[in-house]
Tab-separated table of C-alpha atoms in Angstrom:
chain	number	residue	atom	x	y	z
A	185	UNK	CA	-15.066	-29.292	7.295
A	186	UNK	CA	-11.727	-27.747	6.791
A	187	UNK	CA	-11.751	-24.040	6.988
A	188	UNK	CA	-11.177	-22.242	3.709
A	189	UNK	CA	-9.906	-19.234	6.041
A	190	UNK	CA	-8.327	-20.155	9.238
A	191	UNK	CA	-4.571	-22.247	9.705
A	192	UNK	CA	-4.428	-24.544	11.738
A	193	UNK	CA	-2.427	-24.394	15.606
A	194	UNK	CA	0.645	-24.901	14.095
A	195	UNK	CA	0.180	-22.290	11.136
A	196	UNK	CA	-0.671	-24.693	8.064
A	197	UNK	CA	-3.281	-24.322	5.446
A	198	UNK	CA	-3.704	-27.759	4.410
A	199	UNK	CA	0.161	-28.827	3.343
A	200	UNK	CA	1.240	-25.436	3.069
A	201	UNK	CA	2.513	-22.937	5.675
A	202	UNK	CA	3.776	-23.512	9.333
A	203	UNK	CA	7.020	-21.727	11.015
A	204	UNK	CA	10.560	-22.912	9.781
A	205	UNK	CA	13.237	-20.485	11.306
A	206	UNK	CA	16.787	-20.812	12.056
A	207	UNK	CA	17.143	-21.219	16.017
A	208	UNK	CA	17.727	-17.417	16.651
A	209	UNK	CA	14.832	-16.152	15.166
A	210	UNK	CA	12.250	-18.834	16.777
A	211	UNK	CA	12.220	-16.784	19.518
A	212	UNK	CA	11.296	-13.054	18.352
A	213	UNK	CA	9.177	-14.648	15.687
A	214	UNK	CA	7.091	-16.687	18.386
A	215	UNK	CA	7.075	-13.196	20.599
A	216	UNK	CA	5.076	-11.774	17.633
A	217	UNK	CA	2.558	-14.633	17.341
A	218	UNK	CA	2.024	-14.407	21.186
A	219	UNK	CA	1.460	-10.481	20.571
A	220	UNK	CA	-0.741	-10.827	18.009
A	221	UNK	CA	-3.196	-13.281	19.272
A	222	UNK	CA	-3.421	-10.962	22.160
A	223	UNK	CA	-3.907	-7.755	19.974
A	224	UNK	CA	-6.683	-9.514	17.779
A	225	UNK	CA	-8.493	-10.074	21.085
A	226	UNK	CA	-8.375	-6.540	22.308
A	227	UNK	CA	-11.232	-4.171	21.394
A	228	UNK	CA	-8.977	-1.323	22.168
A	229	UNK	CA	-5.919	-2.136	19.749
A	230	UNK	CA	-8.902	-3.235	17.084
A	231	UNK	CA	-10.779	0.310	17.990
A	232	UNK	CA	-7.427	2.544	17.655
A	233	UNK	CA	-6.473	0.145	14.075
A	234	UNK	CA	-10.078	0.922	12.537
A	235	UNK	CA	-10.283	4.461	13.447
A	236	UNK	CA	-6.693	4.911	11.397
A	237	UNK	CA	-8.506	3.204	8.639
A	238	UNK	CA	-11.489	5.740	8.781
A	239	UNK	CA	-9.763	8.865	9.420
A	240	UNK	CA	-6.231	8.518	8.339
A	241	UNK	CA	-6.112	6.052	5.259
A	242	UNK	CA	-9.700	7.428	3.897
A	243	UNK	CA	-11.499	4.006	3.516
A	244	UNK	CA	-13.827	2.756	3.151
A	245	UNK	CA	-12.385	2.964	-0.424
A	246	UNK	CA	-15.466	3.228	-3.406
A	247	UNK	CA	-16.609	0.162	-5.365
A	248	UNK	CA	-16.669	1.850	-9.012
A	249	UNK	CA	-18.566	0.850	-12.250
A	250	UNK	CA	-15.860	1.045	-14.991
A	251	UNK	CA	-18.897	1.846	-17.386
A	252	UNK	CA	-16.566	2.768	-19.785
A	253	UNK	CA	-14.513	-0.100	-19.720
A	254	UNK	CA	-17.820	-2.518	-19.376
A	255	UNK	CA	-19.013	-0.903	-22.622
A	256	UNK	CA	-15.848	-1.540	-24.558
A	257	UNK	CA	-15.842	-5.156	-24.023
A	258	UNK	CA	-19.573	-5.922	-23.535
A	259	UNK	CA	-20.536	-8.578	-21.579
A	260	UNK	CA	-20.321	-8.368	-17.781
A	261	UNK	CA	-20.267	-5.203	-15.236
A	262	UNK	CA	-17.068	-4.580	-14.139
A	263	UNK	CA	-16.987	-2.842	-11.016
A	264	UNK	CA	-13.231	-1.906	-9.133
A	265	UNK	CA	-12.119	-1.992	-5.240
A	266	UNK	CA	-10.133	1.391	-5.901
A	267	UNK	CA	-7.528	0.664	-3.337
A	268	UNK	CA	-5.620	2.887	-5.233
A	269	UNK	CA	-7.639	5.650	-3.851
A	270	UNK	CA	-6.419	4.781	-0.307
A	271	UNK	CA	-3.232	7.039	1.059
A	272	UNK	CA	-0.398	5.967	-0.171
A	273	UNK	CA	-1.461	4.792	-3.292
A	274	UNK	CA	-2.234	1.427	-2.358
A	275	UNK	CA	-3.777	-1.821	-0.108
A	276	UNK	CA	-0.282	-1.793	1.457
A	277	UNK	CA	-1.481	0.922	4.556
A	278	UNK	CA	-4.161	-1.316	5.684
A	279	UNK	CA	-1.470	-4.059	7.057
A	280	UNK	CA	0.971	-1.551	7.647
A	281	UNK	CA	-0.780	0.387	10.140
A	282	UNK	CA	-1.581	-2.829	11.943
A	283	UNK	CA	2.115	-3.508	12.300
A	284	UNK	CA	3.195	-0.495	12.862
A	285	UNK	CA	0.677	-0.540	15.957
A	286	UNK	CA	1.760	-3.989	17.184
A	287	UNK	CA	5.279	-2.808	17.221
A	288	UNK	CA	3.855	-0.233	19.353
A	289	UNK	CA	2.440	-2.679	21.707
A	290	UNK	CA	5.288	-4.636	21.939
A	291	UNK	CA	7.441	-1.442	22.918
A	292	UNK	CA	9.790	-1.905	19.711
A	293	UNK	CA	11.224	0.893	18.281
A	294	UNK	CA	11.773	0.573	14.916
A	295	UNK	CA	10.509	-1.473	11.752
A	296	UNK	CA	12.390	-3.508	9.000
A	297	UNK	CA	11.081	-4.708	5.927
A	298	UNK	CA	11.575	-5.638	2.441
A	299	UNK	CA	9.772	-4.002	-1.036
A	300	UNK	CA	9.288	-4.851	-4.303
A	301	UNK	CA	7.444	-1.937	-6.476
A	302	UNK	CA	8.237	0.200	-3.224
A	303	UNK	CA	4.516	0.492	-2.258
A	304	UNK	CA	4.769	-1.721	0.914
A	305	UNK	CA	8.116	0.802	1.476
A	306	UNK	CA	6.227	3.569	1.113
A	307	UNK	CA	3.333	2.617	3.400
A	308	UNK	CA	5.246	1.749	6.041
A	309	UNK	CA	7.594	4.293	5.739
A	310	UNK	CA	3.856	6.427	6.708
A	311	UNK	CA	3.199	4.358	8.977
A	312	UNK	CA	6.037	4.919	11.300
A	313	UNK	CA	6.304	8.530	10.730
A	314	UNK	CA	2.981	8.466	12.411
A	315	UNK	CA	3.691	6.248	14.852
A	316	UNK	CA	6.887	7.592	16.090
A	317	UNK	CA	9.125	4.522	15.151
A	318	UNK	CA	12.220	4.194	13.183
A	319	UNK	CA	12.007	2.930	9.791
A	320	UNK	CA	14.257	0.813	7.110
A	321	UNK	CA	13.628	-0.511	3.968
A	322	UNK	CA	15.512	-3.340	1.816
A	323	UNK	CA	15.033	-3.388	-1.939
A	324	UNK	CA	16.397	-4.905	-4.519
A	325	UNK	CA	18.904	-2.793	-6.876
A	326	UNK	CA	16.799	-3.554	-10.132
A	327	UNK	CA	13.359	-2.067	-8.298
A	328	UNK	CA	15.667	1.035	-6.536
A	329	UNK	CA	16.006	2.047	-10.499
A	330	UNK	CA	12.929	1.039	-11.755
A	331	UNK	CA	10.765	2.684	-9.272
A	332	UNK	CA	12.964	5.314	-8.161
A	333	UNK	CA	9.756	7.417	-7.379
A	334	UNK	CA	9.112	5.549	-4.295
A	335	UNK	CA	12.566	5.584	-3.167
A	336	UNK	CA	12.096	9.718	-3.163
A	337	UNK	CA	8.910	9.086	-1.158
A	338	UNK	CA	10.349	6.830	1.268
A	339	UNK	CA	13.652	8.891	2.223
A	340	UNK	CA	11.332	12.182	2.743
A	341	UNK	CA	9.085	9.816	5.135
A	342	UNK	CA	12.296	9.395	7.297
A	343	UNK	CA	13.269	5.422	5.995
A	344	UNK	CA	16.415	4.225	5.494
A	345	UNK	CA	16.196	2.783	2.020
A	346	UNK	CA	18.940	-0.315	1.777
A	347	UNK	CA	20.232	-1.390	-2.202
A	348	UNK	CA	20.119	-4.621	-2.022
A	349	UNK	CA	23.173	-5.746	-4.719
A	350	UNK	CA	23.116	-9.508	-3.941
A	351	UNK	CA	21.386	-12.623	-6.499
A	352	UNK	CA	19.066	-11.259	-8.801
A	353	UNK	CA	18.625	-7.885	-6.761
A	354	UNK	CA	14.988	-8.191	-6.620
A	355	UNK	CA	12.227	-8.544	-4.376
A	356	UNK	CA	13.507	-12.393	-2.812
A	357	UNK	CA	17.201	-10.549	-2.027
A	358	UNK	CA	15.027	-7.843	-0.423
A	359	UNK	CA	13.939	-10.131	1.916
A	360	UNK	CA	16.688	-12.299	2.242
A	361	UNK	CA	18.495	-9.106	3.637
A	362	UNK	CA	16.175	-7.767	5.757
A	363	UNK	CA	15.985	-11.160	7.530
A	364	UNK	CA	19.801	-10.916	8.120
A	365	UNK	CA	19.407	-7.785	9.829
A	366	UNK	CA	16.703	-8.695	12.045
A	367	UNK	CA	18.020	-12.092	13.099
A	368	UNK	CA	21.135	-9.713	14.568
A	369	UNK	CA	18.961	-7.162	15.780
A	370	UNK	CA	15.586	-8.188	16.721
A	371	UNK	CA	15.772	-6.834	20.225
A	372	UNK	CA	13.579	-3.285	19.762
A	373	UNK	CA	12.630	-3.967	15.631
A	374	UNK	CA	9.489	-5.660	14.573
A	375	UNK	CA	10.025	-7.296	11.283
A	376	UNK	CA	7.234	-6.044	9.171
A	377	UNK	CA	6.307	-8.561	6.528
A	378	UNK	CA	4.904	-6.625	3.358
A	379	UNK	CA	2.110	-9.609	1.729
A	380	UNK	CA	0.654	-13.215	3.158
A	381	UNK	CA	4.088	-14.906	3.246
A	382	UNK	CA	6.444	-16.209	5.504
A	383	UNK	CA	6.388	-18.495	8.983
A	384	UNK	CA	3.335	-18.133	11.012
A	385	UNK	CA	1.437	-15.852	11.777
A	386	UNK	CA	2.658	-13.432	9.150
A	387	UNK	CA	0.707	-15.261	6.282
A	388	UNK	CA	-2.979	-14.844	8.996
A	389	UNK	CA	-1.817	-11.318	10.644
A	390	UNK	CA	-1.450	-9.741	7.039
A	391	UNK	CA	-4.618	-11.364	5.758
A	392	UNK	CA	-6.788	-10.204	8.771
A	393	UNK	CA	-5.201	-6.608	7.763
A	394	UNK	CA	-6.336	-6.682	4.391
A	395	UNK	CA	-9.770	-8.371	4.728
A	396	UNK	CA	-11.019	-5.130	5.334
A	397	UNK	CA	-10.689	-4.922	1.279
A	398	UNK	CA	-13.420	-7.897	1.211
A	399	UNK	CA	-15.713	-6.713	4.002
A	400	UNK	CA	-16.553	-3.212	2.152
A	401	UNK	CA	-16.661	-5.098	-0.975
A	402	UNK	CA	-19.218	-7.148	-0.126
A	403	UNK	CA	-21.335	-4.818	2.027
A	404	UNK	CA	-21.221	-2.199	-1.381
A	405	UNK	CA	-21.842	-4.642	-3.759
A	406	UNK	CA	-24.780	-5.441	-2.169
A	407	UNK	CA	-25.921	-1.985	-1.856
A	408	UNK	CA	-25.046	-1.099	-5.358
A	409	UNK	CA	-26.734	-4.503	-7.235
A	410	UNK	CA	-28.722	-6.282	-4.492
A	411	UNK	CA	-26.618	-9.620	-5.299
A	412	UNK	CA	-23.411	-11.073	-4.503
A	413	UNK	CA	-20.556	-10.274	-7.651
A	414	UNK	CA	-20.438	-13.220	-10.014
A	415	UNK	CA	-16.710	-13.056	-10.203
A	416	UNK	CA	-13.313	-11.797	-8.265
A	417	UNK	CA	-10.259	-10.780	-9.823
A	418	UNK	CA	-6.855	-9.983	-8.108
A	419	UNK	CA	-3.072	-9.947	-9.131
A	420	UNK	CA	-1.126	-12.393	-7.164
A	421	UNK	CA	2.572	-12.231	-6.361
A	422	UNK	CA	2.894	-12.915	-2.639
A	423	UNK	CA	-1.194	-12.275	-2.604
A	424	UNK	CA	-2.072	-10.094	0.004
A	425	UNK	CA	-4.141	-7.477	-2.074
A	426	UNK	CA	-6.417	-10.945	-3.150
A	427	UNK	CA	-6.369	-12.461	0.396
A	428	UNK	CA	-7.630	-9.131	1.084
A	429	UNK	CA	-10.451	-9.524	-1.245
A	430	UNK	CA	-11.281	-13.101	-1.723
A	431	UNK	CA	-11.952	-13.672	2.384
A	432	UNK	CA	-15.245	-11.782	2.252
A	433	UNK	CA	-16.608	-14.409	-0.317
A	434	UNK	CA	-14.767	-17.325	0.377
A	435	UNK	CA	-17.498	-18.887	1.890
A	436	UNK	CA	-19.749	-17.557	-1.019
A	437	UNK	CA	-19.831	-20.819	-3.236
A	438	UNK	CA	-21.733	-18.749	-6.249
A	439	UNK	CA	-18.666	-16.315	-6.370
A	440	UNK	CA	-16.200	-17.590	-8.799
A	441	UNK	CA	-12.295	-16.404	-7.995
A	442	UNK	CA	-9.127	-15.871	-10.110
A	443	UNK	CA	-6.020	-14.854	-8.854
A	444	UNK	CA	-3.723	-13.968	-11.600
A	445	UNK	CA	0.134	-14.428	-11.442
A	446	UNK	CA	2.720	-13.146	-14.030
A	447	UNK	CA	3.495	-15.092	-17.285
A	448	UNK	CA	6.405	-11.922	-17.856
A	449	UNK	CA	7.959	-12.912	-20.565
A	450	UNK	CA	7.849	-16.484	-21.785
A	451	UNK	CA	5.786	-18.477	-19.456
A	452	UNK	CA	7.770	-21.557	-20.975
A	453	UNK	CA	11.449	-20.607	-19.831
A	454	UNK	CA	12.451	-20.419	-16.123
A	455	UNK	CA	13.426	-16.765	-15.085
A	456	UNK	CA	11.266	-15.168	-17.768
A	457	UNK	CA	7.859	-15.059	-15.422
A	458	UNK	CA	6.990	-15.665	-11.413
A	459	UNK	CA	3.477	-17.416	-12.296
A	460	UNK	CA	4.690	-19.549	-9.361
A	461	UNK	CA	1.178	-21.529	-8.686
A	462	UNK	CA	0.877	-22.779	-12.120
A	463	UNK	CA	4.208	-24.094	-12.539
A	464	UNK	CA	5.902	-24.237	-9.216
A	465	UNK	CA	6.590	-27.225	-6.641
A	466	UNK	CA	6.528	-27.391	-3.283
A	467	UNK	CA	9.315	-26.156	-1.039
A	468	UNK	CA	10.286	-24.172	1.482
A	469	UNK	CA	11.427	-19.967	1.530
A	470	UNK	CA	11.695	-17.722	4.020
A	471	UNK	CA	10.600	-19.395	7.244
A	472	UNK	CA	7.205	-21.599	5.265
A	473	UNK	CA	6.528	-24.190	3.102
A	474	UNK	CA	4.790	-23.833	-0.017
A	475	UNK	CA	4.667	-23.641	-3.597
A	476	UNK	CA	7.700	-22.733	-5.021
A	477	UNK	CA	9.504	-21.944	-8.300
A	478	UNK	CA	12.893	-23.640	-7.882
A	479	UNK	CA	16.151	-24.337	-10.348
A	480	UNK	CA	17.576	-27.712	-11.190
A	481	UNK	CA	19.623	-27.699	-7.524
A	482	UNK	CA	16.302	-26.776	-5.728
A	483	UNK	CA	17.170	-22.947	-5.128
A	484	UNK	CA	14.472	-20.430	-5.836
A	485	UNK	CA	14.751	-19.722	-9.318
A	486	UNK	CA	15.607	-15.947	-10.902
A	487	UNK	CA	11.782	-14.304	-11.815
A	488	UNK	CA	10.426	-11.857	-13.617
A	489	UNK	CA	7.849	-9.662	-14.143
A	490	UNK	CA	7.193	-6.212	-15.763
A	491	UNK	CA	5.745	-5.122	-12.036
A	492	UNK	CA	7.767	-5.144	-9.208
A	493	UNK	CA	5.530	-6.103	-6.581
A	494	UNK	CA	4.979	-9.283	-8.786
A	495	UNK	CA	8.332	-11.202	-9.132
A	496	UNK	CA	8.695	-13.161	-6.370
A	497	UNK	CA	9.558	-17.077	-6.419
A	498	UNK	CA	6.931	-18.317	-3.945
A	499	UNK	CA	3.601	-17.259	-3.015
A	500	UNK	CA	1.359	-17.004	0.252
A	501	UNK	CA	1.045	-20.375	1.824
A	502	UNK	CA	-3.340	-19.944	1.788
A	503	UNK	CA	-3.272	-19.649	-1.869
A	504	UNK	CA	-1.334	-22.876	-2.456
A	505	UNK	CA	-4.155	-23.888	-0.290
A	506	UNK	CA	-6.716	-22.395	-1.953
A	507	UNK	CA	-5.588	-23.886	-5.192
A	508	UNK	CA	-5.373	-27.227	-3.760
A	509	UNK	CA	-9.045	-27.152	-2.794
A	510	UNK	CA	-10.341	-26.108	-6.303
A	511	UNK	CA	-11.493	-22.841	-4.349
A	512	UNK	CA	-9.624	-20.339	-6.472
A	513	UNK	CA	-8.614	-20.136	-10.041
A	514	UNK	CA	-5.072	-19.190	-10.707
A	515	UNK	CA	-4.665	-17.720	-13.978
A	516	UNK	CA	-1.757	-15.835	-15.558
A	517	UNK	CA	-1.171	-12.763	-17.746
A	518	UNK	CA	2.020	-11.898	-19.756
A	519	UNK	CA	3.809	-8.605	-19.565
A	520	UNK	CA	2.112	-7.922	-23.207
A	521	UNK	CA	-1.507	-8.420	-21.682
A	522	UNK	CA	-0.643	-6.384	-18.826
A	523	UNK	CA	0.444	-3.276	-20.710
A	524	UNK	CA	-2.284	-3.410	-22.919
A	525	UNK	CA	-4.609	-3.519	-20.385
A	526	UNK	CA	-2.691	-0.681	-18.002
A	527	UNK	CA	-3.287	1.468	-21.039
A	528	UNK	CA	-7.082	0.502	-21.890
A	529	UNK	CA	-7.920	1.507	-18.473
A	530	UNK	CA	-6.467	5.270	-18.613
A	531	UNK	CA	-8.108	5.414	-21.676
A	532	UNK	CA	-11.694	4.364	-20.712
A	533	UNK	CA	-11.566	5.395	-17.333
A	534	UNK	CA	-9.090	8.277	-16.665
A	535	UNK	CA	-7.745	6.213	-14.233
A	536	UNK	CA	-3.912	4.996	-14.329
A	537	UNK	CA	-3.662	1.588	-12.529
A	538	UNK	CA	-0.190	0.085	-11.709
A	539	UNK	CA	1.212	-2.867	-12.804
A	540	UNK	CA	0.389	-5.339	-10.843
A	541	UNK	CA	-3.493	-4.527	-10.816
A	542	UNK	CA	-3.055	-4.417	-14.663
A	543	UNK	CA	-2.431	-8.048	-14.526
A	544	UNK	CA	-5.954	-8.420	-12.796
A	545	UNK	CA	-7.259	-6.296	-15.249
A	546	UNK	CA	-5.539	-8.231	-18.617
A	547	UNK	CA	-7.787	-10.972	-17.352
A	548	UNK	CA	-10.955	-9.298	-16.587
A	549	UNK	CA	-10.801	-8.384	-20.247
A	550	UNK	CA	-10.519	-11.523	-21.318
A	551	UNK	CA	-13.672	-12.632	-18.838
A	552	UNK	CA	-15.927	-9.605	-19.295
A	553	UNK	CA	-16.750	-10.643	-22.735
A	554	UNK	CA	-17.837	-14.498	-22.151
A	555	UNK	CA	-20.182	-13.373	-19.642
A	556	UNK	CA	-23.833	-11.660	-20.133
A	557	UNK	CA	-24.553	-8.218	-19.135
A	558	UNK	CA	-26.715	-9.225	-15.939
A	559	UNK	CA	-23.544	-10.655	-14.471
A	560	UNK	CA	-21.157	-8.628	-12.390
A	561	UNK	CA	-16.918	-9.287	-12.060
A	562	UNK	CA	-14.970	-7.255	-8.996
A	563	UNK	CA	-11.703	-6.434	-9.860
A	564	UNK	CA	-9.426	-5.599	-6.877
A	565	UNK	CA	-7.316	-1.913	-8.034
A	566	UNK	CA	-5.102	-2.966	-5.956
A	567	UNK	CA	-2.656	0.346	-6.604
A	568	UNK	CA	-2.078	3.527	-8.490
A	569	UNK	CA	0.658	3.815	-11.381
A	570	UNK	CA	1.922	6.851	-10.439
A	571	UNK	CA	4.990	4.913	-10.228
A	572	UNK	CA	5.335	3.135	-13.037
A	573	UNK	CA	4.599	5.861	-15.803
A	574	UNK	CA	8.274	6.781	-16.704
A	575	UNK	CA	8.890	3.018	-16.999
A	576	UNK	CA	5.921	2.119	-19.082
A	577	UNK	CA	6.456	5.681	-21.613
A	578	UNK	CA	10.229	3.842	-21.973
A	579	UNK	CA	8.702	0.360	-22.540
A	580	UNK	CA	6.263	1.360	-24.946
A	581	UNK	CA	8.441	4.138	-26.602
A	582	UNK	CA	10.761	0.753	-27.102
């Protein structure tokens, strides 16, 4: 039977995945696989990663009833993985910290990587403050503006935060750029890949990171309704906060799962949404193959989406493979849905999600209701909003 979880030797999940580098990065790329099957192996380096988890991130985070939320909608329970509760804000320090302390390992001294909404900046930017490493951060000139909040955050963590003023200035030129500064100094950095893309192992190392977010999920669930959740519900843009989720119960058969991309703006013109799964082709970006969203000449195409973290033109390689299998149901809300739902959630539950988990939450609202009240839906928070508030009181004062 072919494994729902695992690539293959040479990276793939079904079709999708593998290592496709230029020559001078097959080298340092292949010195990070080697490290990392090593590290995953070592009860020490696994030890020293879940004792950061405990004591320095706070988790395991709590698996909360929204009762106010559930009683709005009626129908199902609606219980949230309040990764927002973690430090940081976000899922991003789970995989962080495991890079930062492979880079350790490997005696590197500093770490490069890309952003979007700024959280994967921000947690890495922790991350090697703690660790003693040198830290800097690409991100596209659009996000710099729009989440300017995180930008603060990550310059008082030490990082050097790079504008990135090239294509659309958005989360793809963040990584574009961040790759050209590796592949010419690659020597003491480790790049640190911020979700479940890119060539192998990035798209496994990240996932095995996260899945932390699926193993307490599980394990409360249980605790808290004696039965497995009828439903999960994640926002995907590259999809490491779902990965993170969704491996627990991928096995699971009963456990339905919808990973929801953004529709933006029109889901019917290219460049007004990133919903890259349901209308995307295969092809290849930064280093793997998979589903892509790609112009008339084949380039990745200009996305958007009113979060950050969300508009990028591929997605992980396991989700294309997950979709392919039937295993997961990809879904898509608009930036409409999205708000509405950001704003129903502060309003039932005091709590202010960002962006990107509103889009799991737009369609949890639209689920909750078709389902009875004995069933149960788990909807990965995969963030605070802290940073988008002065961007959503200008959108909605529009």
């Amino acid at each position: 039977m072919t494994s729902l979880i695992h690539a293959d030797q040479a990276g793939f999940f079904g079709e999708h995945g593998g290592r496709f580098l230029p020559p001078q990065l097959e080298a340092p790329i292949a010195e990070v696989a080697a490290a990392y099957a090593e590290a995953r192996q070592d009860p020490q380096f696994q030890a020293d990663y879940e004792a950061l988890l405990a004591d320095y991130v706070g988790r395991p985070s709590p698996l909360f009833l929204a009762a106010g939320l559930t009683k709005h909608l009626g129908g199902a329970k609606i219980y949230l993985k309040r990764e927002d509760l973690n430090h940081t804000g976000a899922h991003k320090i789970n995989h962080c910290l495991g890079e930062g302390l492979l880079a350790k390992r490997m005696g590197k001294r500093k770490l490069i990587a890309e952003t979007g909404a700024g959280q994967h900046g921000v947690a890495l930017a922790t991350a090697a403050a703690l660790l003693g490493l040198e830290c800097e951060i690409h991100m596209g000139a659009i996000d710099v503006a729009k989440q300017h909040p995180n930008v603060v955050r990550m310059e008082l963590l030490g990082a050097k935060v790079v504008s990135v003023t090239s294509g659309g200035q958005a989360l793809k030129d963040a990584v574009d750029s961040a790759f050209g500064v590796f592949a010419n100094d690659y020597a003491d950095t480790f790049f640190a890949i911020g979700s479940v893309v890119g060539p192998d192992p990035y798209p496994s190392m990240v996932r095995d990171f996260q899945s932390i977010v699926g193993r307490e999920a599980k394990r409360q669930i249980l605790e808290k309704e004696n039965r497995l959740p009828d439903a999960l519900v994640a926002c995907v843009g590259g999809g490491s906060n779902a990965l993170g989720l969704f491996t627990g119960f991928l096995e699971d058969e009963s456990v339905r799962m919808f990973g929801v991309e953004p529709s933006g703006r029109d889901l019917g013109v290219l460049g007004e949404h990133a919903a890259t799964i349901t209308l995307g082709s295969p092809g290849m970006l930064h280093g793997m193959r998979t589903l892509l969203l790609q112009d008339q000449d084949g380039n990745p195409a200009a996305v958007h989406s009113i979060a950050s973290g969300l508009d990028y033109p591929g997605v992980g390689p396991q989700h294309a493979f997950l979709r392919d299998m039937g295993r997961v149901d990809y879904v898509h809300a608009s930036d409409d849905e999205t708000l509405a739902a950001f704003q129903l959630l502060c309003r039932t539950e005091g709590i202010i999600p960002a962006l990107e988990s509103s889009h799991a939450l737009a369609h949890a609202i639209h689920l909750a209701p078709t389902m009875s009240p004995d069933e149960v839906i788990v909807v990965n928070l995969s963030g605070r909003g802290d940073k988008d508030i002065d961007y959503v009181a200008e959108r909605l004062a529009k």
